[in-house]
Amino acid sequence: MPMSDKKAQRPIMALLDILGQRWVLRIIWELRDAPLTFRALRERCDQISPTVLNQRLALLRENGLVELGDAGYQPTQSCKDLGTLLMQLSDWSKSWDRTPEKPD
Amino acid sequence: MPMSDKKAQRPIMALLDILGQRWVLRIIWELRDAPLTFRALRERCDQISPTVLNQRLALLRENGLVELGDAGYQPTQSCKDLGTLLMQLSDWSKSWDRTPEKPD
DNA sequence: CTTCTTGCTACATATTATGTAGCGATACTT
DNA sequence: AAGTATCGCTACATAATATGTAGCAAGAAG
């Protein structure tokens, strides 16, 4: 049974289900500035396979996070706030100490 | 080639690589309040298989996000700010309109 | 009709997750 | 000492998911 089948009751669970899927955070991140075509998005995402990219885009579109406009894929208005959160994540990552907490 | 092999150069990429793995966001979310034992954490995460849980915990520990204390697994000091971001995510999710942007 | 670029599909192969059982260590009870 | 209960974690066969490559169908431009 795929994880997403357990229909997440609370919104945060539903959101974590979506954001926790491979490539999803990356895709939203890459769309933060300007719209990108399917192919351009693929390039930005290390040439992710089109199969998966399409699956993820479908998921994001179904959930009102991304839409396909004339200039390519772009975050919806709703998703822009989410993008802001990702920017905060980026800020945080700069001061992130990636070494384990060794009690030694 | 697994995605994580392309060693993410910028911190945000490294972070997205980690957070984008299945169960990782969920695990951090479940640890937001109080420490949880391996087994308790499994229960919270819909009985995720111990194999994967252990892989993820190892990843999170290696990257200074989670540590194993006397009371169980808990976020490191560094990760607490990240947890705060997830709380914001939760707030956002409550006003999230999950329907597609249909131009009709 | 040719040559672009677009979004996207097909499909065999490789990687990753699931589900279940249980090991070895520690602690507490009897 | 022997039983019971917990802990973190491992083994392993099976199922689900991702990768990589090729290419289709549609639209625009020459």
PDB file of N, CA and C in Angstrom, chain B residues 10-84:
ATOM      1  N   ARG B  10      25.227  23.597  -2.423  1.00  0.00           N
ATOM      2  CA  ARG B  10      24.678  24.625  -1.554  1.00  0.00           C
ATOM      3  C   ARG B  10      23.874  23.994  -0.430  1.00  0.00           C
ATOM      4  N   PRO B  11      23.901  24.642   0.727  1.00  0.00           N
ATOM      5  CA  PRO B  11      23.223  24.060   1.895  1.00  0.00           C
ATOM      6  C   PRO B  11      21.750  23.791   1.653  1.00  0.00           C
ATOM      7  N   ILE B  12      21.102  24.690   0.949  1.00  0.00           N
ATOM      8  CA  ILE B  12      19.667  24.483   0.727  1.00  0.00           C
ATOM      9  C   ILE B  12      19.427  23.211  -0.081  1.00  0.00           C
ATOM     10  N   MET B  13      20.323  22.931  -1.026  1.00  0.00           N
ATOM     11  CA  MET B  13      20.182  21.716  -1.824  1.00  0.00           C
ATOM     12  C   MET B  13      20.395  20.483  -0.955  1.00  0.00           C
ATOM     13  N   ALA B  14      21.387  20.570  -0.103  1.00  0.00           N
ATOM     14  CA  ALA B  14      21.651  19.457   0.807  1.00  0.00           C
ATOM     15  C   ALA B  14      20.450  19.227   1.707  1.00  0.00           C
ATOM     16  N   LEU B  15      19.888  20.329   2.175  1.00  0.00           N
ATOM     17  CA  LEU B  15      18.737  20.220   3.067  1.00  0.00           C
ATOM     18  C   LEU B  15      17.525  19.655   2.338  1.00  0.00           C
ATOM     19  N   LEU B  16      17.282  20.141   1.150  1.00  0.00           N
ATOM     20  CA  LEU B  16      16.145  19.635   0.376  1.00  0.00           C
ATOM     21  C   LEU B  16      16.325  18.151   0.067  1.00  0.00           C
ATOM     22  N   ASP B  17      17.562  17.756  -0.188  1.00  0.00           N
ATOM     23  CA  ASP B  17      17.844  16.343  -0.440  1.00  0.00           C
ATOM     24  C   ASP B  17      17.418  15.490   0.750  1.00  0.00           C
ATOM     25  N   ILE B  18      17.721  15.989   1.931  1.00  0.00           N
ATOM     26  CA  ILE B  18      17.386  15.228   3.137  1.00  0.00           C
ATOM     27  C   ILE B  18      15.885  15.277   3.417  1.00  0.00           C
ATOM     28  N   LEU B  19      15.360  16.498   3.456  1.00  0.00           N
ATOM     29  CA  LEU B  19      13.940  16.649   3.795  1.00  0.00           C
ATOM     30  C   LEU B  19      13.032  16.021   2.752  1.00  0.00           C
ATOM     31  N   GLY B  20      13.540  15.889   1.533  1.00  0.00           N
ATOM     32  CA  GLY B  20      12.719  15.365   0.450  1.00  0.00           C
ATOM     33  C   GLY B  20      12.627  13.849   0.462  1.00  0.00           C
ATOM     34  N   GLN B  21      13.355  13.213   1.351  1.00  0.00           N
ATOM     35  CA  GLN B  21      13.267  11.763   1.409  1.00  0.00           C
ATOM     36  C   GLN B  21      12.027  11.351   2.185  1.00  0.00           C
ATOM     37  N   ARG B  22      11.464  10.265   1.721  1.00  0.00           N
ATOM     38  CA  ARG B  22      10.239   9.766   2.305  1.00  0.00           C
ATOM     39  C   ARG B  22      10.357   9.649   3.816  1.00  0.00           C
ATOM     40  N   TRP B  23       9.372  10.089   4.531  1.00  0.00           N
ATOM     41  CA  TRP B  23       9.236   9.964   5.980  1.00  0.00           C
ATOM     42  C   TRP B  23      10.027  11.002   6.772  1.00  0.00           C
ATOM     43  N   VAL B  24      10.947  11.693   6.143  1.00  0.00           N
ATOM     44  CA  VAL B  24      11.814  12.570   6.922  1.00  0.00           C
ATOM     45  C   VAL B  24      11.038  13.730   7.537  1.00  0.00           C
ATOM     46  N   LEU B  25      10.229  14.399   6.755  1.00  0.00           N
ATOM     47  CA  LEU B  25       9.435  15.500   7.299  1.00  0.00           C
ATOM     48  C   LEU B  25       8.524  14.991   8.411  1.00  0.00           C
ATOM     49  N   ARG B  26       7.934  13.861   8.153  1.00  0.00           N
ATOM     50  CA  ARG B  26       7.024  13.282   9.126  1.00  0.00           C
ATOM     51  C   ARG B  26       7.731  12.971  10.434  1.00  0.00           C
ATOM     52  N   ILE B  27       8.906  12.395  10.331  1.00  0.00           N
ATOM     53  CA  ILE B  27       9.672  12.061  11.535  1.00  0.00           C
ATOM     54  C   ILE B  27       9.985  13.319  12.337  1.00  0.00           C
ATOM     55  N   ILE B  28      10.457  14.347  11.660  1.00  0.00           N
ATOM     56  CA  ILE B  28      10.773  15.595  12.362  1.00  0.00           C
ATOM     57  C   ILE B  28       9.516  16.163  13.000  1.00  0.00           C
ATOM     58  N   TRP B  29       8.424  16.056  12.265  1.00  0.00           N
ATOM     59  CA  TRP B  29       7.158  16.545  12.788  1.00  0.00           C
ATOM     60  C   TRP B  29       6.754  15.812  14.061  1.00  0.00           C
ATOM     61  N   GLU B  30       6.886  14.504  14.058  1.00  0.00           N
ATOM     62  CA  GLU B  30       6.450  13.710  15.202  1.00  0.00           C
ATOM     63  C   GLU B  30       7.335  13.935  16.425  1.00  0.00           C
ATOM     64  N   LEU B  31       8.549  14.383  16.177  1.00  0.00           N
ATOM     65  CA  LEU B  31       9.464  14.614  17.299  1.00  0.00           C
ATOM     66  C   LEU B  31       9.376  16.032  17.840  1.00  0.00           C
ATOM     67  N   ARG B  32       8.425  16.811  17.324  1.00  0.00           N
ATOM     68  CA  ARG B  32       8.399  18.237  17.652  1.00  0.00           C
ATOM     69  C   ARG B  32       8.151  18.509  19.133  1.00  0.00           C
ATOM     70  N   ASP B  33       7.363  17.651  19.783  1.00  0.00           N
ATOM     71  CA  ASP B  33       6.977  17.937  21.167  1.00  0.00           C
ATOM     72  C   ASP B  33       7.891  17.294  22.201  1.00  0.00           C
ATOM     73  N   ALA B  34       7.913  15.992  22.152  1.00  0.00           N
ATOM     74  CA  ALA B  34       8.651  15.249  23.172  1.00  0.00           C
ATOM     75  C   ALA B  34       9.474  14.154  22.508  1.00  0.00           C
ATOM     76  N   PRO B  35      10.527  13.697  23.170  1.00  0.00           N
ATOM     77  CA  PRO B  35      11.318  12.594  22.640  1.00  0.00           C
ATOM     78  C   PRO B  35      10.464  11.338  22.498  1.00  0.00           C
ATOM     79  N   LEU B  36      10.804  10.530  21.533  1.00  0.00           N
ATOM     80  CA  LEU B  36      10.083   9.278  21.311  1.00  0.00           C
ATOM     81  C   LEU B  36      11.087   8.151  21.145  1.00  0.00           C
ATOM     82  N   THR B  37      10.744   6.995  21.669  1.00  0.00           N
ATOM     83  CA  THR B  37      11.597   5.833  21.440  1.00  0.00           C
ATOM     84  C   THR B  37      11.421   5.376  20.000  1.00  0.00           C
ATOM     85  N   PHE B  38      12.370   4.571  19.570  1.00  0.00           N
ATOM     86  CA  PHE B  38      12.323   4.009  18.219  1.00  0.00           C
ATOM     87  C   PHE B  38      10.952   3.411  17.941  1.00  0.00           C
ATOM     88  N   ARG B  39      10.490   2.627  18.897  1.00  0.00           N
ATOM     89  CA  ARG B  39       9.219   1.939  18.693  1.00  0.00           C
ATOM     90  C   ARG B  39       8.018   2.874  18.745  1.00  0.00           C
ATOM     91  N   ALA B  40       8.085   3.845  19.621  1.00  0.00           N
ATOM     92  CA  ALA B  40       6.988   4.810  19.699  1.00  0.00           C
ATOM     93  C   ALA B  40       6.922   5.627  18.414  1.00  0.00           C
ATOM     94  N   LEU B  41       8.099   5.966  17.916  1.00  0.00           N
ATOM     95  CA  LEU B  41       8.165   6.730  16.678  1.00  0.00           C
ATOM     96  C   LEU B  41       7.578   5.936  15.514  1.00  0.00           C
ATOM     97  N   ARG B  42       7.838   4.643  15.523  1.00  0.00           N
ATOM     98  CA  ARG B  42       7.263   3.777  14.498  1.00  0.00           C
ATOM     99  C   ARG B  42       5.734   3.858  14.518  1.00  0.00           C
ATOM    100  N   GLU B  43       5.185   3.759  15.722  1.00  0.00           N
ATOM    101  CA  GLU B  43       3.729   3.791  15.838  1.00  0.00           C
ATOM    102  C   GLU B  43       3.161   5.097  15.312  1.00  0.00           C
ATOM    103  N   ARG B  44       3.815   6.207  15.688  1.00  0.00           N
ATOM    104  CA  ARG B  44       3.349   7.510  15.234  1.00  0.00           C
ATOM    105  C   ARG B  44       3.384   7.621  13.716  1.00  0.00           C
ATOM    106  N   CYS B  45       4.360   6.990  13.130  1.00  0.00           N
ATOM    107  CA  CYS B  45       4.536   7.068  11.677  1.00  0.00           C
ATOM    108  C   CYS B  45       3.857   5.895  10.970  1.00  0.00           C
ATOM    109  N   ASP B  46       2.645   5.586  11.372  1.00  0.00           N
ATOM    110  CA  ASP B  46       1.866   4.547  10.704  1.00  0.00           C
ATOM    111  C   ASP B  46       2.617   3.227  10.582  1.00  0.00           C
ATOM    112  N   GLN B  47       3.372   2.874  11.610  1.00  0.00           N
ATOM    113  CA  GLN B  47       4.117   1.614  11.600  1.00  0.00           C
ATOM    114  C   GLN B  47       5.058   1.490  10.411  1.00  0.00           C
ATOM    115  N   ILE B  48       5.706   2.582  10.081  1.00  0.00           N
ATOM    116  CA  ILE B  48       6.769   2.561   9.079  1.00  0.00           C
ATOM    117  C   ILE B  48       7.710   1.393   9.344  1.00  0.00           C
ATOM    118  N   SER B  49       8.241   0.804   8.302  1.00  0.00           N
ATOM    119  CA  SER B  49       9.108  -0.360   8.503  1.00  0.00           C
ATOM    120  C   SER B  49      10.387   0.078   9.211  1.00  0.00           C
ATOM    121  N   PRO B  50      10.814  -0.749  10.146  1.00  0.00           N
ATOM    122  CA  PRO B  50      11.982  -0.379  10.952  1.00  0.00           C
ATOM    123  C   PRO B  50      13.235  -0.170  10.104  1.00  0.00           C
ATOM    124  N   THR B  51      13.313  -0.881   9.009  1.00  0.00           N
ATOM    125  CA  THR B  51      14.462  -0.711   8.114  1.00  0.00           C
ATOM    126  C   THR B  51      14.602   0.738   7.696  1.00  0.00           C
ATOM    127  N   VAL B  52      13.529   1.280   7.186  1.00  0.00           N
ATOM    128  CA  VAL B  52      13.572   2.642   6.673  1.00  0.00           C
ATOM    129  C   VAL B  52      13.686   3.642   7.810  1.00  0.00           C
ATOM    130  N   LEU B  53      12.949   3.381   8.884  1.00  0.00           N
ATOM    131  CA  LEU B  53      13.038   4.298  10.012  1.00  0.00           C
ATOM    132  C   LEU B  53      14.481   4.423  10.476  1.00  0.00           C
ATOM    133  N   ASN B  54      15.149   3.297  10.563  1.00  0.00           N
ATOM    134  CA  ASN B  54      16.526   3.323  11.015  1.00  0.00           C
ATOM    135  C   ASN B  54      17.431   4.059  10.023  1.00  0.00           C
ATOM    136  N   GLN B  55      17.188   3.845   8.748  1.00  0.00           N
ATOM    137  CA  GLN B  55      17.961   4.557   7.726  1.00  0.00           C
ATOM    138  C   GLN B  55      17.784   6.058   7.872  1.00  0.00           C
ATOM    139  N   ARG B  56      16.539   6.471   8.066  1.00  0.00           N
ATOM    140  CA  ARG B  56      16.264   7.904   8.164  1.00  0.00           C
ATOM    141  C   ARG B  56      16.853   8.500   9.424  1.00  0.00           C
ATOM    142  N   LEU B  57      16.714   7.765  10.526  1.00  0.00           N
ATOM    143  CA  LEU B  57      17.269   8.266  11.778  1.00  0.00           C
ATOM    144  C   LEU B  57      18.785   8.385  11.666  1.00  0.00           C
ATOM    145  N   ALA B  58      19.402   7.419  11.012  1.00  0.00           N
ATOM    146  CA  ALA B  58      20.852   7.484  10.819  1.00  0.00           C
ATOM    147  C   ALA B  58      21.211   8.736  10.019  1.00  0.00           C
ATOM    148  N   LEU B  59      20.457   8.966   8.971  1.00  0.00           N
ATOM    149  CA  LEU B  59      20.683  10.151   8.135  1.00  0.00           C
ATOM    150  C   LEU B  59      20.539  11.431   8.940  1.00  0.00           C
ATOM    151  N   LEU B  60      19.477  11.500   9.722  1.00  0.00           N
ATOM    152  CA  LEU B  60      19.216  12.698  10.505  1.00  0.00           C
ATOM    153  C   LEU B  60      20.265  12.894  11.594  1.00  0.00           C
ATOM    154  N   ARG B  61      20.724  11.806  12.150  1.00  0.00           N
ATOM    155  CA  ARG B  61      21.754  11.916  13.187  1.00  0.00           C
ATOM    156  C   ARG B  61      23.078  12.343  12.571  1.00  0.00           C
ATOM    157  N   GLU B  62      23.412  11.756  11.437  1.00  0.00           N
ATOM    158  CA  GLU B  62      24.655  12.115  10.757  1.00  0.00           C
ATOM    159  C   GLU B  62      24.685  13.591  10.394  1.00  0.00           C
ATOM    160  N   ASN B  63      23.530  14.141  10.206  1.00  0.00           N
ATOM    161  CA  ASN B  63      23.474  15.526   9.777  1.00  0.00           C
ATOM    162  C   ASN B  63      23.084  16.491  10.898  1.00  0.00           C
ATOM    163  N   GLY B  64      23.222  16.000  12.104  1.00  0.00           N
ATOM    164  CA  GLY B  64      23.039  16.880  13.249  1.00  0.00           C
ATOM    165  C   GLY B  64      21.629  17.414  13.422  1.00  0.00           C
ATOM    166  N   LEU B  65      20.644  16.654  12.993  1.00  0.00           N
ATOM    167  CA  LEU B  65      19.269  17.117  13.128  1.00  0.00           C
ATOM    168  C   LEU B  65      18.525  16.407  14.253  1.00  0.00           C
ATOM    169  N   VAL B  66      18.944  15.196  14.523  1.00  0.00           N
ATOM    170  CA  VAL B  66      18.264  14.397  15.544  1.00  0.00           C
ATOM    171  C   VAL B  66      19.328  13.695  16.375  1.00  0.00           C
ATOM    172  N   GLU B  67      19.023  13.476  17.616  1.00  0.00           N
ATOM    173  CA  GLU B  67      19.958  12.729  18.469  1.00  0.00           C
ATOM    174  C   GLU B  67      19.169  11.772  19.340  1.00  0.00           C
ATOM    175  N   LEU B  68      19.880  10.751  19.826  1.00  0.00           N
ATOM    176  CA  LEU B  68      19.238   9.770  20.694  1.00  0.00           C
ATOM    177  C   LEU B  68      19.625  10.053  22.135  1.00  0.00           C
ATOM    178  N   GLY B  69      18.687  10.547  22.919  1.00  0.00           N
ATOM    179  CA  GLY B  69      18.946  10.837  24.330  1.00  0.00           C
ATOM    180  C   GLY B  69      18.395   9.745  25.218  1.00  0.00           C
ATOM    181  N   ASP B  70      18.371  10.000  26.486  1.00  0.00           N
ATOM    182  CA  ASP B  70      17.915   8.988  27.430  1.00  0.00           C
ATOM    183  C   ASP B  70      16.420   8.699  27.271  1.00  0.00           C
ATOM    184  N   ALA B  71      15.672   9.728  26.883  1.00  0.00           N
ATOM    185  CA  ALA B  71      14.223   9.561  26.772  1.00  0.00           C
ATOM    186  C   ALA B  71      13.802   9.120  25.379  1.00  0.00           C
ATOM    187  N   GLY B  72      14.775   8.959  24.490  1.00  0.00           N
ATOM    188  CA  GLY B  72      14.442   8.560  23.127  1.00  0.00           C
ATOM    189  C   GLY B  72      14.991   9.532  22.109  1.00  0.00           C
ATOM    190  N   TYR B  73      14.510   9.413  20.904  1.00  0.00           N
ATOM    191  CA  TYR B  73      14.967  10.307  19.834  1.00  0.00           C
ATOM    192  C   TYR B  73      14.364  11.695  20.012  1.00  0.00           C
ATOM    193  N   GLN B  74      15.176  12.690  19.731  1.00  0.00           N
ATOM    194  CA  GLN B  74      14.730  14.070  19.873  1.00  0.00           C
ATOM    195  C   GLN B  74      15.485  14.956  18.886  1.00  0.00           C
ATOM    196  N   PRO B  75      14.871  16.054  18.519  1.00  0.00           N
ATOM    197  CA  PRO B  75      15.562  16.990  17.633  1.00  0.00           C
ATOM    198  C   PRO B  75      16.738  17.639  18.361  1.00  0.00           C
ATOM    199  N   THR B  76      17.790  17.901  17.651  1.00  0.00           N
ATOM    200  CA  THR B  76      18.905  18.624  18.246  1.00  0.00           C
ATOM    201  C   THR B  76      18.525  20.092  18.388  1.00  0.00           C
ATOM    202  N   GLN B  77      19.353  20.833  19.082  1.00  0.00           N
ATOM    203  CA  GLN B  77      19.100  22.258  19.238  1.00  0.00           C
ATOM    204  C   GLN B  77      18.976  22.914  17.869  1.00  0.00           C
ATOM    205  N   SER B  78      19.898  22.523  17.007  1.00  0.00           N
ATOM    206  CA  SER B  78      19.917  23.052  15.640  1.00  0.00           C
ATOM    207  C   SER B  78      18.586  22.817  14.939  1.00  0.00           C
ATOM    208  N   CYS B  79      18.025  21.651  15.171  1.00  0.00           N
ATOM    209  CA  CYS B  79      16.824  21.251  14.445  1.00  0.00           C
ATOM    210  C   CYS B  79      15.562  21.891  15.001  1.00  0.00           C
ATOM    211  N   LYS B  80      15.652  22.422  16.197  1.00  0.00           N
ATOM    212  CA  LYS B  80      14.445  22.989  16.801  1.00  0.00           C
ATOM    213  C   LYS B  80      13.881  24.125  15.958  1.00  0.00           C
ATOM    214  N   ASP B  81      14.779  24.932  15.399  1.00  0.00           N
ATOM    215  CA  ASP B  81      14.328  26.031  14.541  1.00  0.00           C
ATOM    216  C   ASP B  81      13.612  25.487  13.318  1.00  0.00           C
ATOM    217  N   LEU B  82      14.122  24.366  12.853  1.00  0.00           N
ATOM    218  CA  LEU B  82      13.495  23.715  11.711  1.00  0.00           C
ATOM    219  C   LEU B  82      12.084  23.274  12.092  1.00  0.00           C
ATOM    220  N   GLY B  83      11.958  22.779  13.282  1.00  0.00           N
ATOM    221  CA  GLY B  83      10.642  22.382  13.769  1.00  0.00           C
ATOM    222  C   GLY B  83       9.682  23.556  13.800  1.00  0.00           C
ATOM    223  N   THR B  84      10.213  24.712  14.188  1.00  0.00           N
ATOM    224  CA  THR B  84       9.390  25.924  14.185  1.00  0.00           C
ATOM    225  C   THR B  84       8.871  26.219  12.783  1.00  0.00           C
TER     226      THR B  84
END
